[in-house]
XYZ file of C-alpha atoms in Angstrom:
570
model
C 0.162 217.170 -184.127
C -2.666 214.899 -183.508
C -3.090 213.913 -187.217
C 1.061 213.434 -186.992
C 0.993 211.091 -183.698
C -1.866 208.602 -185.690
C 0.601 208.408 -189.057
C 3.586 207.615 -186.696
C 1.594 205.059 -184.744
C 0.349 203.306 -188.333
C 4.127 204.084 -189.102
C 5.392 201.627 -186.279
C 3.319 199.210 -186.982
C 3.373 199.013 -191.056
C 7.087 199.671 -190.500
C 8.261 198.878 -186.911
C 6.281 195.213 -186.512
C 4.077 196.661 -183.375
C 1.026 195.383 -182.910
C -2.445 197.652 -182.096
C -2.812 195.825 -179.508
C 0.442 196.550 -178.077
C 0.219 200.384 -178.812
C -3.147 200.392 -177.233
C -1.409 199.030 -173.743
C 0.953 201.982 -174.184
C -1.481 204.267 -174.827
C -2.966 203.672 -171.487
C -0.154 204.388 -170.185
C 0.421 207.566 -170.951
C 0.715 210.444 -168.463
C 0.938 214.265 -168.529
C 4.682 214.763 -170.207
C 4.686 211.404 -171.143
C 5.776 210.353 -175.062
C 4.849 207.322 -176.720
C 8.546 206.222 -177.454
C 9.737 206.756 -173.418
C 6.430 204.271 -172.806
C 7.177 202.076 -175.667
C 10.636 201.589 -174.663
C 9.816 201.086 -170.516
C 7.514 197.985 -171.714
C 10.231 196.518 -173.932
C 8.261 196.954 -177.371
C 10.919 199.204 -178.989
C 14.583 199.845 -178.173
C 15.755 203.492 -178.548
C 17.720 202.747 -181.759
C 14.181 201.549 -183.462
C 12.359 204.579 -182.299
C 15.084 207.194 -183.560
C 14.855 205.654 -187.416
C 10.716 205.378 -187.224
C 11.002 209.357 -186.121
C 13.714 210.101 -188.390
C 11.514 208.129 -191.223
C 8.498 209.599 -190.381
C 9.794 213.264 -190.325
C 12.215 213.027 -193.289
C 15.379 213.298 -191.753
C 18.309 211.695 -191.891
C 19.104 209.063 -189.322
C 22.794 208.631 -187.563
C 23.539 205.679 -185.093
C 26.766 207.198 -184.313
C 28.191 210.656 -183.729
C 31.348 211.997 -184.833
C 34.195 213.372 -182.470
C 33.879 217.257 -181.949
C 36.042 219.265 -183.235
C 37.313 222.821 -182.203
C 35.316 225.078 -184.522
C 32.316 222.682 -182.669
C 33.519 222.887 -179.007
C 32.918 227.095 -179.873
C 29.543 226.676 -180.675
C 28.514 224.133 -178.289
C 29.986 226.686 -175.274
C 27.083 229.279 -176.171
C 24.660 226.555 -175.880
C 23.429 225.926 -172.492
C 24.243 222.000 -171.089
C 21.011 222.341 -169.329
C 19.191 223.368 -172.510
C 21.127 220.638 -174.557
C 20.208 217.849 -171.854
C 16.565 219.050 -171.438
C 15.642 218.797 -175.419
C 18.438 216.196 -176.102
C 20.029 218.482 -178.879
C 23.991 218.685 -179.860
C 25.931 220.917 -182.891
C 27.639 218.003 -184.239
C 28.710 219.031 -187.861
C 29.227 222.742 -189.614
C 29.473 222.694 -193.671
C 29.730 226.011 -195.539
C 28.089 228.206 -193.060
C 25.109 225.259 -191.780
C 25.334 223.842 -188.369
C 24.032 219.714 -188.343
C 22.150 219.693 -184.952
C 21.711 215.757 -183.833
C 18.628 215.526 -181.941
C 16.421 212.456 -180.193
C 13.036 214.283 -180.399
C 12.859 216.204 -183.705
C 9.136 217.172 -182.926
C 10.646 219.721 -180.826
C 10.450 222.857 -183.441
C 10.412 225.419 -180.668
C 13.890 223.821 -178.949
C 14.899 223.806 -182.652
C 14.433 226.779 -183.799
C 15.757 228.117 -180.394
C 19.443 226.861 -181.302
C 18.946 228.525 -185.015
C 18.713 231.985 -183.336
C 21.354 230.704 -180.555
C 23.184 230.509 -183.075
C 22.386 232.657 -185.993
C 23.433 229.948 -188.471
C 20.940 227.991 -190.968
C 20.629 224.655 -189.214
C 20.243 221.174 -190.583
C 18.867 218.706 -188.197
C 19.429 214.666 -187.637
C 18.108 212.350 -185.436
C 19.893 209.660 -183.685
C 19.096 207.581 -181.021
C 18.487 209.195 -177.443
C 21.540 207.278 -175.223
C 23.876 208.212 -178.327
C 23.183 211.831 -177.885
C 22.949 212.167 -173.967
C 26.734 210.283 -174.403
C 27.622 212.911 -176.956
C 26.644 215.533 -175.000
C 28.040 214.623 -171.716
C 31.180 214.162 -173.894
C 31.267 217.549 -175.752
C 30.526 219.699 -172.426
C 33.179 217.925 -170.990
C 35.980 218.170 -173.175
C 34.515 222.264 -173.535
C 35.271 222.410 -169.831
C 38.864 222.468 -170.005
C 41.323 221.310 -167.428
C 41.805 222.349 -163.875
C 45.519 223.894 -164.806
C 43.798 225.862 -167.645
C 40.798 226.913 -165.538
C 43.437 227.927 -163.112
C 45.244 230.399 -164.881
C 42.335 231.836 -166.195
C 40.748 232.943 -162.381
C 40.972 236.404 -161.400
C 43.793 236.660 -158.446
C 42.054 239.670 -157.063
C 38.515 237.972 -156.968
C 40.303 235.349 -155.115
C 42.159 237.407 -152.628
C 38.784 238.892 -151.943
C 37.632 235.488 -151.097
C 40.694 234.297 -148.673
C 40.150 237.292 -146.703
C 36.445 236.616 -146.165
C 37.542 232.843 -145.174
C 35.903 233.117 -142.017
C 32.341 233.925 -142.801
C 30.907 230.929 -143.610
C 27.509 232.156 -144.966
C 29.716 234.179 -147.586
C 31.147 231.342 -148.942
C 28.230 228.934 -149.578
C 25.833 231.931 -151.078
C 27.997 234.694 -152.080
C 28.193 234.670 -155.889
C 32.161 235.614 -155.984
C 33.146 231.515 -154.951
C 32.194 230.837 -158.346
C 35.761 230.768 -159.505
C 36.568 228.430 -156.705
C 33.937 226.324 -157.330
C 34.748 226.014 -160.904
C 38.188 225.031 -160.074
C 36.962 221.997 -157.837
C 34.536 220.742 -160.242
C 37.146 221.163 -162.739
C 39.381 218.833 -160.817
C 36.460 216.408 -159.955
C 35.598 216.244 -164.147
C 39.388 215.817 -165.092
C 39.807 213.237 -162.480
C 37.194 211.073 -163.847
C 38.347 211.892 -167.199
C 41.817 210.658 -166.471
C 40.664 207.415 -165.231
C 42.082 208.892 -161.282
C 40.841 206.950 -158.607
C 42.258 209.500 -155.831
C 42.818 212.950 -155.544
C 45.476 214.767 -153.415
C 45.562 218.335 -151.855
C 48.861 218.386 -150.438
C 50.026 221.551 -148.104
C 53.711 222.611 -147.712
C 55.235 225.277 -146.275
C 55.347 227.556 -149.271
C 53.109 225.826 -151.821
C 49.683 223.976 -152.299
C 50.013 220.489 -154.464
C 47.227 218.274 -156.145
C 47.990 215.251 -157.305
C 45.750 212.060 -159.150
C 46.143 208.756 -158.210
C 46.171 206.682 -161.581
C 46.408 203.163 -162.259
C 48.167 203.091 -158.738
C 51.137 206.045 -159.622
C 50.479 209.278 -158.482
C 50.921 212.272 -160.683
C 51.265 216.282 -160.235
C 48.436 218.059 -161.884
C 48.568 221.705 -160.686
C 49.992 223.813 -158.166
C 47.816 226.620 -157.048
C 48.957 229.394 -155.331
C 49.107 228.660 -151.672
C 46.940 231.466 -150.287
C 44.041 229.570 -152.290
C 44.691 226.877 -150.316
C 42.156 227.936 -146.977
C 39.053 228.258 -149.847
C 39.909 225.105 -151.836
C 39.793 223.232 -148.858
C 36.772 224.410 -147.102
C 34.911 223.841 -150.450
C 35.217 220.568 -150.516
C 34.344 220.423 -147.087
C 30.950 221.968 -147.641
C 30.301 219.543 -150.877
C 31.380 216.486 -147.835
C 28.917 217.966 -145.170
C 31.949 218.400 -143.085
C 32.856 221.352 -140.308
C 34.855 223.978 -142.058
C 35.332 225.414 -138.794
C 36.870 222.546 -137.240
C 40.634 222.653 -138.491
C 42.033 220.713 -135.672
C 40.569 217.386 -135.892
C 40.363 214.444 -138.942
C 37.256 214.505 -140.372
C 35.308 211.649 -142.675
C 32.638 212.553 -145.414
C 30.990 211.881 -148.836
C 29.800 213.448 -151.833
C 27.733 212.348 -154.222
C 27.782 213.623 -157.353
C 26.921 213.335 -161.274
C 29.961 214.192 -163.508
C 30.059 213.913 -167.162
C 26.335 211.536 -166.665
C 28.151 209.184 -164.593
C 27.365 208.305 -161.005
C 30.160 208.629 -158.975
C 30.470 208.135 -155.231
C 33.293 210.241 -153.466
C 35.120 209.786 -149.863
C 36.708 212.449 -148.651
C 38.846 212.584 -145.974
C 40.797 215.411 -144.166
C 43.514 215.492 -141.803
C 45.319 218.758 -140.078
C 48.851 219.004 -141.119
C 51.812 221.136 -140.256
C 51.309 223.010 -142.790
C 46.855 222.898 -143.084
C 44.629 220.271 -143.876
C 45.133 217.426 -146.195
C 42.510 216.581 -148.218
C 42.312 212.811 -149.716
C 39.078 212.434 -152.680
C 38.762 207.969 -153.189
C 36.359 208.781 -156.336
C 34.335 205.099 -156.808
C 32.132 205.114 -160.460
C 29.271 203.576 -159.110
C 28.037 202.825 -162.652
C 31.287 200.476 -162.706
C 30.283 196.627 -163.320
C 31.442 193.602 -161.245
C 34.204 192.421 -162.794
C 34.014 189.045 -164.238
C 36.299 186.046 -162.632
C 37.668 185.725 -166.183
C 38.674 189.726 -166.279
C 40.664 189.786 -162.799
C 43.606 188.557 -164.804
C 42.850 184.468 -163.416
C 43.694 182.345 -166.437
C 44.237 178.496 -167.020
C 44.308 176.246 -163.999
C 44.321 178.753 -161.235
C 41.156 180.545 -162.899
C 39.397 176.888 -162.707
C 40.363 176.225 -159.071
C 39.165 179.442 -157.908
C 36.214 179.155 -159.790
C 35.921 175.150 -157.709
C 36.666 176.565 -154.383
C 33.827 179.441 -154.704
C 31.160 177.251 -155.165
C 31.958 175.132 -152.143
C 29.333 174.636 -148.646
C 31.560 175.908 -146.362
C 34.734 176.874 -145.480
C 37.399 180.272 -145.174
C 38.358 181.821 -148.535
C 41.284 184.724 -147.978
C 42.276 187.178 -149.960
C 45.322 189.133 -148.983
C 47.726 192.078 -150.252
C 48.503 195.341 -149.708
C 45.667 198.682 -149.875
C 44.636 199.106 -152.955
C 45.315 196.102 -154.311
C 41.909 194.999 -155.481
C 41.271 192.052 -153.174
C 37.621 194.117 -152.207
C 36.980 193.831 -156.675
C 38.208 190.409 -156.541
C 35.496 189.036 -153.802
C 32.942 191.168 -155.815
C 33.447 188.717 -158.457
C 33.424 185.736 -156.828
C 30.084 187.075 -154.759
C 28.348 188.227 -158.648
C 29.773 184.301 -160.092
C 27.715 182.690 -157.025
C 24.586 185.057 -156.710
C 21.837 183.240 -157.267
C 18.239 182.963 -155.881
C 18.881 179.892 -153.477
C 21.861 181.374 -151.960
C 21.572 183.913 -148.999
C 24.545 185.833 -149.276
C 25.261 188.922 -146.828
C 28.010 191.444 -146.282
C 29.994 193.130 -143.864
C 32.164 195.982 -145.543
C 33.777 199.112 -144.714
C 32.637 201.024 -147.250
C 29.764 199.139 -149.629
C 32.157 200.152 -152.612
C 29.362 198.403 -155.034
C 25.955 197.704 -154.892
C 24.884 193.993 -155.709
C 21.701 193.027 -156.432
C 20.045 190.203 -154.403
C 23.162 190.540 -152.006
C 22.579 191.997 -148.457
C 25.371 194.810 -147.888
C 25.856 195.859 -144.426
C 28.027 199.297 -143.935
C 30.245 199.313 -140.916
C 29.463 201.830 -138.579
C 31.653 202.282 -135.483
C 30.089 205.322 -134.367
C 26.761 203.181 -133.014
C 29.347 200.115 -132.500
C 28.354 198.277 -135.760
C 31.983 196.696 -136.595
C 32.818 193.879 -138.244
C 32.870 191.222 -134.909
C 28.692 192.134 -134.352
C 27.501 192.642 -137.433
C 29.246 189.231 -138.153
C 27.407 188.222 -134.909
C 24.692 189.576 -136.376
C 24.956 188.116 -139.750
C 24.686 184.025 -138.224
C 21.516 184.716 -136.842
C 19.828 185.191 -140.913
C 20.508 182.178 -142.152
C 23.552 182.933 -144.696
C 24.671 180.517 -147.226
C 27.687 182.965 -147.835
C 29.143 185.699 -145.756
C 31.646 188.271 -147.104
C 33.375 190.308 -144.187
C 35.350 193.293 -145.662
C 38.733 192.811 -144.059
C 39.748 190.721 -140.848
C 41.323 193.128 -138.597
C 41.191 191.503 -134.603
C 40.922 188.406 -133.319
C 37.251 188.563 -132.489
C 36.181 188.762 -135.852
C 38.943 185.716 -137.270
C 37.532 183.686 -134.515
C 33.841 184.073 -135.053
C 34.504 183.981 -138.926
C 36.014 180.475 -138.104
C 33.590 179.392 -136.160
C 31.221 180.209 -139.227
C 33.049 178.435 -141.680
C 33.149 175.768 -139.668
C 29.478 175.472 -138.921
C 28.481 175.268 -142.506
C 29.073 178.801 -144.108
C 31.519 179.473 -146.962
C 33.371 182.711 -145.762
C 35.147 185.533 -148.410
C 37.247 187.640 -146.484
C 40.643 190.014 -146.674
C 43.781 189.692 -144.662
C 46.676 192.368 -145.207
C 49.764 190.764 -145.565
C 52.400 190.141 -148.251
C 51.850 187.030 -149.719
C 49.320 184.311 -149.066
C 51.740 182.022 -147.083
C 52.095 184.922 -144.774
C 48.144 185.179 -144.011
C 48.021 181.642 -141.830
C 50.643 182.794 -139.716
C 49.104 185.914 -139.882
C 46.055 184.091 -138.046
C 48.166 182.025 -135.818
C 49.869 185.411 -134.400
C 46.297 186.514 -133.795
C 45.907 183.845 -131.088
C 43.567 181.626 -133.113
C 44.613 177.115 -132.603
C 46.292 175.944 -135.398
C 43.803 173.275 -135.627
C 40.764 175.816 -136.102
C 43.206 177.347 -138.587
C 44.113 174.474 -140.370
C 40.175 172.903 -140.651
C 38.800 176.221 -141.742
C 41.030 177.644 -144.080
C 40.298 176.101 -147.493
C 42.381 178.117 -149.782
C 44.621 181.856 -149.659
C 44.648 184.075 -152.851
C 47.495 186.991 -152.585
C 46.914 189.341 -155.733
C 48.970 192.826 -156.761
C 47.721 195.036 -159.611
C 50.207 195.979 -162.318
C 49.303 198.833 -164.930
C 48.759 197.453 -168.598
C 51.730 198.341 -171.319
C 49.887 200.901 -173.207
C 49.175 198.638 -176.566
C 49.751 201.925 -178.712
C 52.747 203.372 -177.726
C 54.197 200.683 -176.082
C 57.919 199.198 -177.941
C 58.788 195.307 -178.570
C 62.426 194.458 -177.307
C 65.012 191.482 -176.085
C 65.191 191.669 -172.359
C 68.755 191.004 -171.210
C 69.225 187.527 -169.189
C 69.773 189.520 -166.358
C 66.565 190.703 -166.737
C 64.950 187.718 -166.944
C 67.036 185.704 -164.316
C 66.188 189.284 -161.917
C 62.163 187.910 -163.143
C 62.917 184.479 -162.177
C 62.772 183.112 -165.869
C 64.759 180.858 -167.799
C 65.947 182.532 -171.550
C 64.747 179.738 -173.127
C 61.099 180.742 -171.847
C 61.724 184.147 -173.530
C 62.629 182.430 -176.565
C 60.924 183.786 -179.380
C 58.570 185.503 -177.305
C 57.345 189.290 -177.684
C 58.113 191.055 -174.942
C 57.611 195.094 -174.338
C 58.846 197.990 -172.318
C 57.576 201.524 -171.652
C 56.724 203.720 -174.606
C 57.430 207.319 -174.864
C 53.431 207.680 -174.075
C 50.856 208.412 -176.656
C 48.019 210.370 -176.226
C 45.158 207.489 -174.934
C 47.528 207.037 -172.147
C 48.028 210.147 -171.178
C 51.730 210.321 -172.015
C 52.643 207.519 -169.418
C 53.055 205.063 -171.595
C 50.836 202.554 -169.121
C 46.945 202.147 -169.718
C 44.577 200.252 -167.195
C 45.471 197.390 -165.223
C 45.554 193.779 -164.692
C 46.204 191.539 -161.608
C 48.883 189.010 -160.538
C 48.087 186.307 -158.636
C 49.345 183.400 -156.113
C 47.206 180.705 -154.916
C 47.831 178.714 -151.899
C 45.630 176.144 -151.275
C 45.326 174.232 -147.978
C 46.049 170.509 -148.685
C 46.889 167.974 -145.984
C 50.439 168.425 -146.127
C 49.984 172.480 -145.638
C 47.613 171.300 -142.800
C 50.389 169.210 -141.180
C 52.222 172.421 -141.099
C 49.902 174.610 -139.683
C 49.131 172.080 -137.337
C 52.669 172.232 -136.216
C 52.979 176.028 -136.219
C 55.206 176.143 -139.013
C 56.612 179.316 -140.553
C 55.644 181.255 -143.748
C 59.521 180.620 -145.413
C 58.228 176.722 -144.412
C 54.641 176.765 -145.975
C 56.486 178.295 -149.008
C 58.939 175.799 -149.943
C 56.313 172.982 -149.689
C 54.091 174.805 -151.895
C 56.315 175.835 -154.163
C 57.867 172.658 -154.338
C 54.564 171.220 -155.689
C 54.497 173.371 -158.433
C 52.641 176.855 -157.449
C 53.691 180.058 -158.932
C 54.781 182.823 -156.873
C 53.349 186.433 -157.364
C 56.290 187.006 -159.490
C 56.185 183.623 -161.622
C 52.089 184.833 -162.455
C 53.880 188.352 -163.113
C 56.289 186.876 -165.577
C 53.911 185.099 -167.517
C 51.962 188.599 -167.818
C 55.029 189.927 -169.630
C 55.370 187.283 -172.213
C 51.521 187.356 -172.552
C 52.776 191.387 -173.450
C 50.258 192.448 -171.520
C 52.906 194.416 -168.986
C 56.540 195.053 -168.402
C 59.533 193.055 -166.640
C 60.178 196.552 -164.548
C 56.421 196.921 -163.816
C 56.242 193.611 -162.640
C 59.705 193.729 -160.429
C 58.202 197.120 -159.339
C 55.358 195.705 -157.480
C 56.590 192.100 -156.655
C 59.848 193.671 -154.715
C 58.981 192.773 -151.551
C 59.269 189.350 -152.482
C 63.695 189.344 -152.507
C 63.593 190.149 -148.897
């Protein structure tokens, strides 16, 4: 192997354009376990791509930078091969012709691994390499789509293994070592994997009188996904109380917890939360990808003028920036944004959330914690005294924490923060109601942002059509806007979408911003219905108006958009 690593090393640099001196640097690096390429690649000499054809040259193989799809005669031979064996040695069935198996592989120096599979198997084997991130993707993929879904997992458990296990509920030693949870736990993970794979950001386990329900949350709709019989119900529960840390003896009380897991090679953060009911506990999974980006201003769905004045007002010295809706209405991704568009290394920027939902770096993220009496008002306290630049405080829920937020603004801090109310007219009075003086209000406040999120028309599926002028007068636009536009509705659903006919989603936006004639009002204690006709009258669009240029942009639907924008005929 020696003689080997020396004609790969004059490989990479005949072939590769490495320098000795830079393979000498990397071969002081080397440790016990250690490869050249992993210590190549950490110094930035050689991306994985470039390693994967030098290997694939150097050992006569042939070299793939993609994978295909697997297919069903595939997903058979990849369920008698170990995941943990496949991740360890980075190898994958990806191909059978006439009786040989095409194993893609990242290391192809591994000939025991190799020759492993070939007797796994019992097939002749033909081997590839590609590049190592391509095959740790195609992996995670494969074992996941072998997994199956929860429903099919579900009718394959034995009832009489689980009616063992609801009659041992009690003994809570049995249940975290005993080896008959195992369908159980299958059944959960199964949920967790199809919940990621469906794009869910919640999961529901519902308890009624006669029957257990679990539903995903997705793209803001919730959806049935199985119905397992209800004396499950008791185990299910208390397993994902033990992944949460939480008392499975306690059924009386709410209880808050976490789990962090990896599913499918994806970090994902998950906060549980269960509540007694009438009929058992509720159990409510928010699952957060914390390998998600930031979203980009330019991806929130801002566009044209109001993407340029919210991009103005982020970057000024101080004042109050709101951003209000509903839960669940991304106003916590849209201040990410704004934060990752203004990090920079002579800004001090701190937070205040409840939860961190994403880690930013160079940002200081503090975690509420009522418990030891960290809440928003003193850890904003706390926050003045390290010299911010910019302060982000989750959500402003009591007048303690609006007035000390004020008193930041106005003492030379720019301020992101969340109000829940309707619209953004509604979020000043909002303020006022809280007790704070108009004219703090009306000197800090530099600009309100009100935002829903509306699911995406699926592009695929989704079916071109003239909306009637009822329609459009019910959307609040004129039929000669619609003129020789291409407007959609609902498909039947296709099968990216998952047979909803909706993929994704994309925000609407209002933007009120606080000019002197707004501050005249507020000065004078004026209404919502009053701060809306003067700012409407100058020309801003209402949550519906930004919804209705959505659906001739095609991106979404008239009754998507009157779906989420309804409070606004009341």
């Amino acid at each position: 192997m020696a003689v080997a690593a020396r004609s790969l090393e004059a490989f990479l640099i005949e072939r590769g354009g490495l320098s000795e001196a830079t393979l000498d640097k990397a071969r002081e690096r080397l440790r016990e376990g250690r490869g050249l390429g992993d210590v190549l690649q950490e110094m930035g000499a050689i991306d994985s791509r470039t390693w994967a054809h030098a290997l694939a040259e150097h050992y006569g193989l042939p070299f793939a930078e993609r994978l295909p799809e697997e297919s069903d005669q595939l997903l058979e031979l990849i369920s008698s091969l170990p995941i943990n064996f496949a991740k360890r040695y980075q190898l994958l069935p990806v191909g059978v012709d006439g009786g040989v198996v095409t194993i893609a592989t990242a290391d192809p120096s591994s000939f025991g691994p190799i020759d492993d599979v070939r007797l796994l198997l019992r097939r002749p084997i033909r081997v590839l390499v590609a590049p190592s991130p391509v095959v740790e993707a195609a992996i995670n993929r494969a074992y996941d789509r072998a997994s199956g879904s929860a429903s099919e997992l579900m009718e394959g458990l034995d009832e009489e293994r689980l009616d063992l296990l609801a009659t041992e509920l009690e003994e809570p030693r049995d249940l975290l070592e005993s080896d008959d949870e195992a369908p159980i736990i299958r059944l959960v993970n199964s949920l967790l994997f199809q919940a990621v794979k469906d794009r869910a950001s919640d999961i529901h386990i519902e308890p009624f009188e006669r029957d257990l329900t679990v539903r995903f949350r997705i793209d803001g709709i919730l959806y049935d996904i199985i119905s397992p019989p209800k004396r499950f119900q008791p185990v299910i529960t208390s397993r994902v109380k033990i992944m949460a840390g939480l008392n499975i003896a306690e059924k009386r009380l709410p209880q808050d917890g976490r789990i962090r897991i990896k599913l499918a090679g994806k970090d994902v953060d998950i906060r549980v939360s269960v509540v007694p009911t009438s009929f058992g506990e509720r159990v409510v999974m928010r699952l957060l990808d914390r390998a998600t980006t930031v979203l980009q201003m330019e991806e929130l769905g801002l566009t044209g003028h109001k993407l340029e004045m919210v991009e103005k007002l982020i970057c000024q010295s101080h004042g109050i920036i709101l951003v209000t809706g509903p839960t669940g209405s991304g106003k916590t991704t849209t201040l990410y944004a704004a934060l990752s568009k203004i990090n920079t290394t002579d800004k001090n920027i701190i937070t205040i959330e409840d939860p961190v939902e994403y880690q930013l770096h160079g940002v200081g993220q503090i975690q509420v914690n009522p418990k030891i009496e960290l809440t928003f008002a003193s850890g904003l306290r706390s926050i003045l005294r390290q010299d911010p630049d910019v302060i982000m405080v989750g959500e402003i829920r009591d007048t303690e924490t609006a007035e000390i937020a004020i008193q930041a603004a106005l003492t030379g801090h720019l301020v992101f923060s969340t109000l829940h109310t309707n619209d953004s007219f509604g979020a000043v009075t909002r303020l006022l109601d809280m007790g704070i003086e108009p004219f703090l209000v009306s000197s800090s406040v530099m600009a309100v942002m009100a935002q829903r999120l509306v699911r995406r028309v699926c592009p695929d599926c989704r079916v071109p059509y003239t909306p009637t002028i009822e329609e459009l007068r019910e959307l609040g636009m004129r039929p000669d806007r619609a003129a020789g536009r291409e407007v959609y509705r609902q498909g039947s659903g296709c099968a990216p979408c998952k047979q909803t006919g909706y993929r994704g989603r994309t925000g609407i936006h209002e933007l009120l911003v606080v000019d002197d004639e707004i501050r005249n009002l507020i000065m004078k204690s004026a209404d919502a219905a009053a701060i809306r006709r003067e700012a409407t009258g100058k020309g801003m669009d209402t949550l519906r108006q930004d919804g209705a240029e959505k659906v001739l942009a095609g991106l979404t639907t008239i009754e998507e958009i009157l779906r989420v924008t309804q409070e606004d005929l009341v």
